């Protein structure tokens, strides 16, 4: 498709691939929180994670 300059097909494939990767990462994050109860979403602006930055 690239060599035939069919840019809408290439753009659609890139958007579809990117969407699938983002959704896969979201599902993995949610499943990590379900499987491991130590991982929870923190609410608030400060974070309080104890990082050294």
PDB file of N, CA and C in Angstrom:
ATOM      1  N   UNK A   1       0.821  -1.193   0.000  1.00  0.00           N
ATOM      2  CA  UNK A   1       0.000   0.000   0.000  1.00  0.00           C
ATOM      3  C   UNK A   1       0.867   1.260   0.000  1.00  0.00           C
ATOM      4  N   UNK A   2       2.033   1.176   0.647  1.00  0.00           N
ATOM      5  CA  UNK A   2       2.908   2.352   0.698  1.00  0.00           C
ATOM      6  C   UNK A   2       3.464   2.656  -0.691  1.00  0.00           C
ATOM      7  N   UNK A   3       3.888   1.613  -1.405  1.00  0.00           N
ATOM      8  CA  UNK A   3       4.497   1.832  -2.712  1.00  0.00           C
ATOM      9  C   UNK A   3       3.478   2.292  -3.748  1.00  0.00           C
ATOM     10  N   UNK A   4       2.208   2.004  -3.522  1.00  0.00           N
ATOM     11  CA  UNK A   4       1.166   2.455  -4.439  1.00  0.00           C
ATOM     12  C   UNK A   4       0.596   3.796  -4.011  1.00  0.00           C
ATOM     13  N   UNK A   5       1.188   4.406  -3.005  1.00  0.00           N
ATOM     14  CA  UNK A   5       0.787   5.721  -2.485  1.00  0.00           C
ATOM     15  C   UNK A   5      -0.676   5.733  -2.040  1.00  0.00           C
ATOM     16  N   UNK A   6      -1.067   4.660  -1.391  1.00  0.00           N
ATOM     17  CA  UNK A   6      -2.427   4.554  -0.867  1.00  0.00           C
ATOM     18  C   UNK A   6      -2.397   5.004   0.596  1.00  0.00           C
ATOM     19  N   UNK A   7      -2.226   6.308   0.780  1.00  0.00           N
ATOM     20  CA  UNK A   7      -2.002   6.864   2.111  1.00  0.00           C
ATOM     21  C   UNK A   7      -3.173   6.691   3.075  1.00  0.00           C
ATOM     22  N   UNK A   8      -4.421   6.756   2.647  1.00  0.00           N
ATOM     23  CA  UNK A   8      -5.504   6.517   3.610  1.00  0.00           C
ATOM     24  C   UNK A   8      -5.449   5.122   4.243  1.00  0.00           C
ATOM     25  N   UNK A   9      -5.048   4.125   3.470  1.00  0.00           N
ATOM     26  CA  UNK A   9      -4.937   2.771   4.016  1.00  0.00           C
ATOM     27  C   UNK A   9      -3.804   2.708   5.029  1.00  0.00           C
ATOM     28  N   UNK A  10      -2.681   3.311   4.711  1.00  0.00           N
ATOM     29  CA  UNK A  10      -1.538   3.314   5.622  1.00  0.00           C
ATOM     30  C   UNK A  10      -1.884   4.081   6.896  1.00  0.00           C
ATOM     31  N   UNK A  11      -2.539   5.219   6.754  1.00  0.00           N
ATOM     32  CA  UNK A  11      -2.933   6.010   7.920  1.00  0.00           C
ATOM     33  C   UNK A  11      -3.930   5.236   8.778  1.00  0.00           C
ATOM     34  N   UNK A  12      -4.884   4.598   8.155  1.00  0.00           N
ATOM     35  CA  UNK A  12      -5.860   3.801   8.901  1.00  0.00           C
ATOM     36  C   UNK A  12      -5.211   2.653   9.651  1.00  0.00           C
ATOM     37  N   UNK A  13      -4.251   1.994   9.013  1.00  0.00           N
ATOM     38  CA  UNK A  13      -3.552   0.899   9.679  1.00  0.00           C
ATOM     39  C   UNK A  13      -2.744   1.410  10.864  1.00  0.00           C
ATOM     40  N   UNK A  14      -2.121   2.573  10.721  1.00  0.00           N
ATOM     41  CA  UNK A  14      -1.342   3.144  11.821  1.00  0.00           C
ATOM     42  C   UNK A  14      -2.241   3.545  12.981  1.00  0.00           C
ATOM     43  N   UNK A  15      -3.383   4.147  12.672  1.00  0.00           N
ATOM     44  CA  UNK A  15      -4.323   4.546  13.727  1.00  0.00           C
ATOM     45  C   UNK A  15      -4.882   3.312  14.427  1.00  0.00           C
ATOM     46  N   UNK A  16      -5.227   2.291  13.673  1.00  0.00           N
ATOM     47  CA  UNK A  16      -5.761   1.063  14.256  1.00  0.00           C
ATOM     48  C   UNK A  16      -4.726   0.383  15.152  1.00  0.00           C
ATOM     49  N   UNK A  17      -3.489   0.302  14.684  1.00  0.00           N
ATOM     50  CA  UNK A  17      -2.431  -0.312  15.478  1.00  0.00           C
ATOM     51  C   UNK A  17      -2.189   0.466  16.759  1.00  0.00           C
ATOM     52  N   UNK A  18      -2.135   1.784  16.664  1.00  0.00           N
ATOM     53  CA  UNK A  18      -1.915   2.618  17.843  1.00  0.00           C
ATOM     54  C   UNK A  18      -3.053   2.465  18.841  1.00  0.00           C
ATOM     55  N   UNK A  19      -4.282   2.433  18.350  1.00  0.00           N
ATOM     56  CA  UNK A  19      -5.437   2.268  19.231  1.00  0.00           C
ATOM     57  C   UNK A  19      -5.390   0.925  19.945  1.00  0.00           C
ATOM     58  N   UNK A  20      -5.020  -0.122  19.238  1.00  0.00           N
ATOM     59  CA  UNK A  20      -4.940  -1.442  19.856  1.00  0.00           C
ATOM     60  C   UNK A  20      -3.861  -1.494  20.934  1.00  0.00           C
ATOM     61  N   UNK A  21      -2.733  -0.855  20.693  1.00  0.00           N
ATOM     62  CA  UNK A  21      -1.658  -0.836  21.690  1.00  0.00           C
ATOM     63  C   UNK A  21      -2.096  -0.069  22.932  1.00  0.00           C
ATOM     64  N   UNK A  22      -2.730   1.083  22.741  1.00  0.00           N
ATOM     65  CA  UNK A  22      -3.188   1.882  23.882  1.00  0.00           C
ATOM     66  C   UNK A  22      -4.235   1.113  24.680  1.00  0.00           C
ATOM     67  N   UNK A  23      -5.187   0.491  24.006  1.00  0.00           N
ATOM     68  CA  UNK A  23      -6.206  -0.291  24.709  1.00  0.00           C
ATOM     69  C   UNK A  23      -5.591  -1.495  25.420  1.00  0.00           C
ATOM     70  N   UNK A  24      -4.611  -2.120  24.805  1.00  0.00           N
ATOM     71  CA  UNK A  24      -3.924  -3.239  25.451  1.00  0.00           C
ATOM     72  C   UNK A  24      -3.214  -2.810  26.719  1.00  0.00           C
ATOM     73  N   UNK A  25      -2.560  -1.659  26.680  1.00  0.00           N
ATOM     74  CA  UNK A  25      -1.894  -1.143  27.875  1.00  0.00           C
ATOM     75  C   UNK A  25      -2.898  -0.786  28.960  1.00  0.00           C
ATOM     76  N   UNK A  26      -4.026  -0.212  28.579  1.00  0.00           N
ATOM     77  CA  UNK A  26      -5.064   0.125  29.553  1.00  0.00           C
ATOM     78  C   UNK A  26      -5.615  -1.133  30.217  1.00  0.00           C
ATOM     79  N   UNK A  27      -5.890  -2.150  29.422  1.00  0.00           N
ATOM     80  CA  UNK A  27      -6.400  -3.408  29.972  1.00  0.00           C
ATOM     81  C   UNK A  27      -5.370  -4.045  30.892  1.00  0.00           C
ATOM     82  N   UNK A  28      -4.097  -4.008  30.516  1.00  0.00           N
ATOM     83  CA  UNK A  28      -3.051  -4.571  31.367  1.00  0.00           C
ATOM     84  C   UNK A  28      -2.969  -3.828  32.692  1.00  0.00           C
ATOM     85  N   UNK A  29      -3.069  -2.507  32.676  1.00  0.00           N
ATOM     86  CA  UNK A  29      -3.026  -1.730  33.918  1.00  0.00           C
ATOM     87  C   UNK A  29      -4.201  -2.064  34.824  1.00  0.00           C
ATOM     88  N   UNK A  30      -5.376  -2.187  34.249  1.00  0.00           N
ATOM     89  CA  UNK A  30      -6.557  -2.516  35.055  1.00  0.00           C
ATOM     90  C   UNK A  30      -6.425  -3.920  35.634  1.00  0.00           C
ATOM     91  N   UNK A  31      -5.952  -4.864  34.837  1.00  0.00           N
ATOM     92  CA  UNK A  31      -5.802  -6.229  35.335  1.00  0.00           C
ATOM     93  C   UNK A  31      -4.738  -6.330  36.420  1.00  0.00           C
ATOM     94  N   UNK A  32      -3.665  -5.542  36.316  1.00  0.00           N
ATOM     95  CA  UNK A  32      -2.663  -5.530  37.375  1.00  0.00           C
ATOM     96  C   UNK A  32      -3.283  -5.090  38.691  1.00  0.00           C
ATOM     97  N   UNK A  33      -4.144  -4.087  38.658  1.00  0.00           N
ATOM     98  CA  UNK A  33      -4.796  -3.608  39.878  1.00  0.00           C
ATOM     99  C   UNK A  33      -5.760  -4.654  40.430  1.00  0.00           C
ATOM    100  N   UNK A  34      -6.370  -5.446  39.567  1.00  0.00           N
ATOM    101  CA  UNK A  34      -7.288  -6.489  40.030  1.00  0.00           C
ATOM    102  C   UNK A  34      -6.513  -7.653  40.635  1.00  0.00           C
ATOM    103  N   UNK A  35      -5.428  -8.055  39.980  1.00  0.00           N
ATOM    104  CA  UNK A  35      -4.665  -9.219  40.426  1.00  0.00           C
ATOM    105  C   UNK A  35      -3.857  -8.909  41.679  1.00  0.00           C
ATOM    106  N   UNK A  36      -3.235  -7.741  41.741  1.00  0.00           N
ATOM    107  CA  UNK A  36      -2.373  -7.370  42.864  1.00  0.00           C
ATOM    108  C   UNK A  36      -3.023  -6.221  43.627  1.00  0.00           C
ATOM    109  N   UNK A  37      -3.605  -6.494  44.788  1.00  0.00           N
ATOM    110  CA  UNK A  37      -4.320  -5.433  45.514  1.00  0.00           C
ATOM    111  C   UNK A  37      -3.405  -4.336  46.057  1.00  0.00           C
ATOM    112  N   UNK A  38      -2.096  -4.531  46.044  1.00  0.00           N
ATOM    113  CA  UNK A  38      -1.184  -3.476  46.498  1.00  0.00           C
ATOM    114  C   UNK A  38      -1.133  -2.323  45.510  1.00  0.00           C
ATOM    115  N   UNK A  39      -1.497  -2.591  44.267  1.00  0.00           N
ATOM    116  CA  UNK A  39      -1.484  -1.557  43.234  1.00  0.00           C
ATOM    117  C   UNK A  39      -2.858  -0.905  43.200  1.00  0.00           C
ATOM    118  N   UNK A  40      -2.910   0.349  43.551  1.00  0.00           N
ATOM    119  CA  UNK A  40      -4.171   1.084  43.548  1.00  0.00           C
ATOM    120  C   UNK A  40      -3.956   2.439  42.910  1.00  0.00           C
ATOM    121  N   UNK A  41      -5.014   3.011  42.380  1.00  0.00           N
ATOM    122  CA  UNK A  41      -4.957   4.343  41.792  1.00  0.00           C
ATOM    123  C   UNK A  41      -4.925   5.352  42.925  1.00  0.00           C
ATOM    124  N   UNK A  42      -3.935   6.262  42.878  1.00  0.00           N
ATOM    125  CA  UNK A  42      -3.840   7.295  43.900  1.00  0.00           C
ATOM    126  C   UNK A  42      -4.665   8.491  43.470  1.00  0.00           C
ATOM    127  N   UNK A  43      -5.375   9.069  44.419  1.00  0.00           N
ATOM    128  CA  UNK A  43      -6.172  10.256  44.126  1.00  0.00           C
ATOM    129  C   UNK A  43      -5.531  11.438  44.811  1.00  0.00           C
ATOM    130  N   UNK A  44      -5.574  12.562  44.149  1.00  0.00           N
ATOM    131  CA  UNK A  44      -4.950  13.760  44.687  1.00  0.00           C
ATOM    132  C   UNK A  44      -3.842  14.211  43.761  1.00  0.00           C
ATOM    133  N   UNK A  45      -3.345  15.413  43.998  1.00  0.00           N
ATOM    134  CA  UNK A  45      -2.372  15.985  43.089  1.00  0.00           C
ATOM    135  C   UNK A  45      -0.928  15.708  43.431  1.00  0.00           C
ATOM    136  N   UNK A  46      -0.630  15.373  44.682  1.00  0.00           N
ATOM    137  CA  UNK A  46       0.761  15.263  45.097  1.00  0.00           C
ATOM    138  C   UNK A  46       1.375  13.915  44.775  1.00  0.00           C
ATOM    139  N   UNK A  47       0.606  12.893  44.707  1.00  0.00           N
ATOM    140  CA  UNK A  47       1.147  11.573  44.401  1.00  0.00           C
ATOM    141  C   UNK A  47       1.562  10.846  45.657  1.00  0.00           C
ATOM    142  N   UNK A  48       2.570  11.350  46.357  1.00  0.00           N
ATOM    143  CA  UNK A  48       2.999  10.721  47.593  1.00  0.00           C
ATOM    144  C   UNK A  48       3.606   9.354  47.391  1.00  0.00           C
ATOM    145  N   UNK A  49       4.221   9.131  46.248  1.00  0.00           N
ATOM    146  CA  UNK A  49       4.782   7.824  45.965  1.00  0.00           C
ATOM    147  C   UNK A  49       6.118   7.566  46.616  1.00  0.00           C
ATOM    148  N   UNK A  50       6.744   8.586  47.188  1.00  0.00           N
ATOM    149  CA  UNK A  50       8.029   8.380  47.837  1.00  0.00           C
ATOM    150  C   UNK A  50       9.197   8.385  46.882  1.00  0.00           C
ATOM    151  N   UNK A  51       9.040   8.951  45.713  1.00  0.00           N
ATOM    152  CA  UNK A  51      10.134   9.017  44.757  1.00  0.00           C
ATOM    153  C   UNK A  51      11.194  10.012  45.186  1.00  0.00           C
ATOM    154  N   UNK A  52      12.362   9.921  44.577  1.00  0.00           N
ATOM    155  CA  UNK A  52      13.477  10.774  44.990  1.00  0.00           C
ATOM    156  C   UNK A  52      13.716  11.923  44.022  1.00  0.00           C
ATOM    157  N   UNK A  53      12.705  12.343  43.297  1.00  0.00           N
ATOM    158  CA  UNK A  53      12.898  13.430  42.332  1.00  0.00           C
ATOM    159  C   UNK A  53      12.571  14.755  42.958  1.00  0.00           C
TER     160      UNK A  53
END
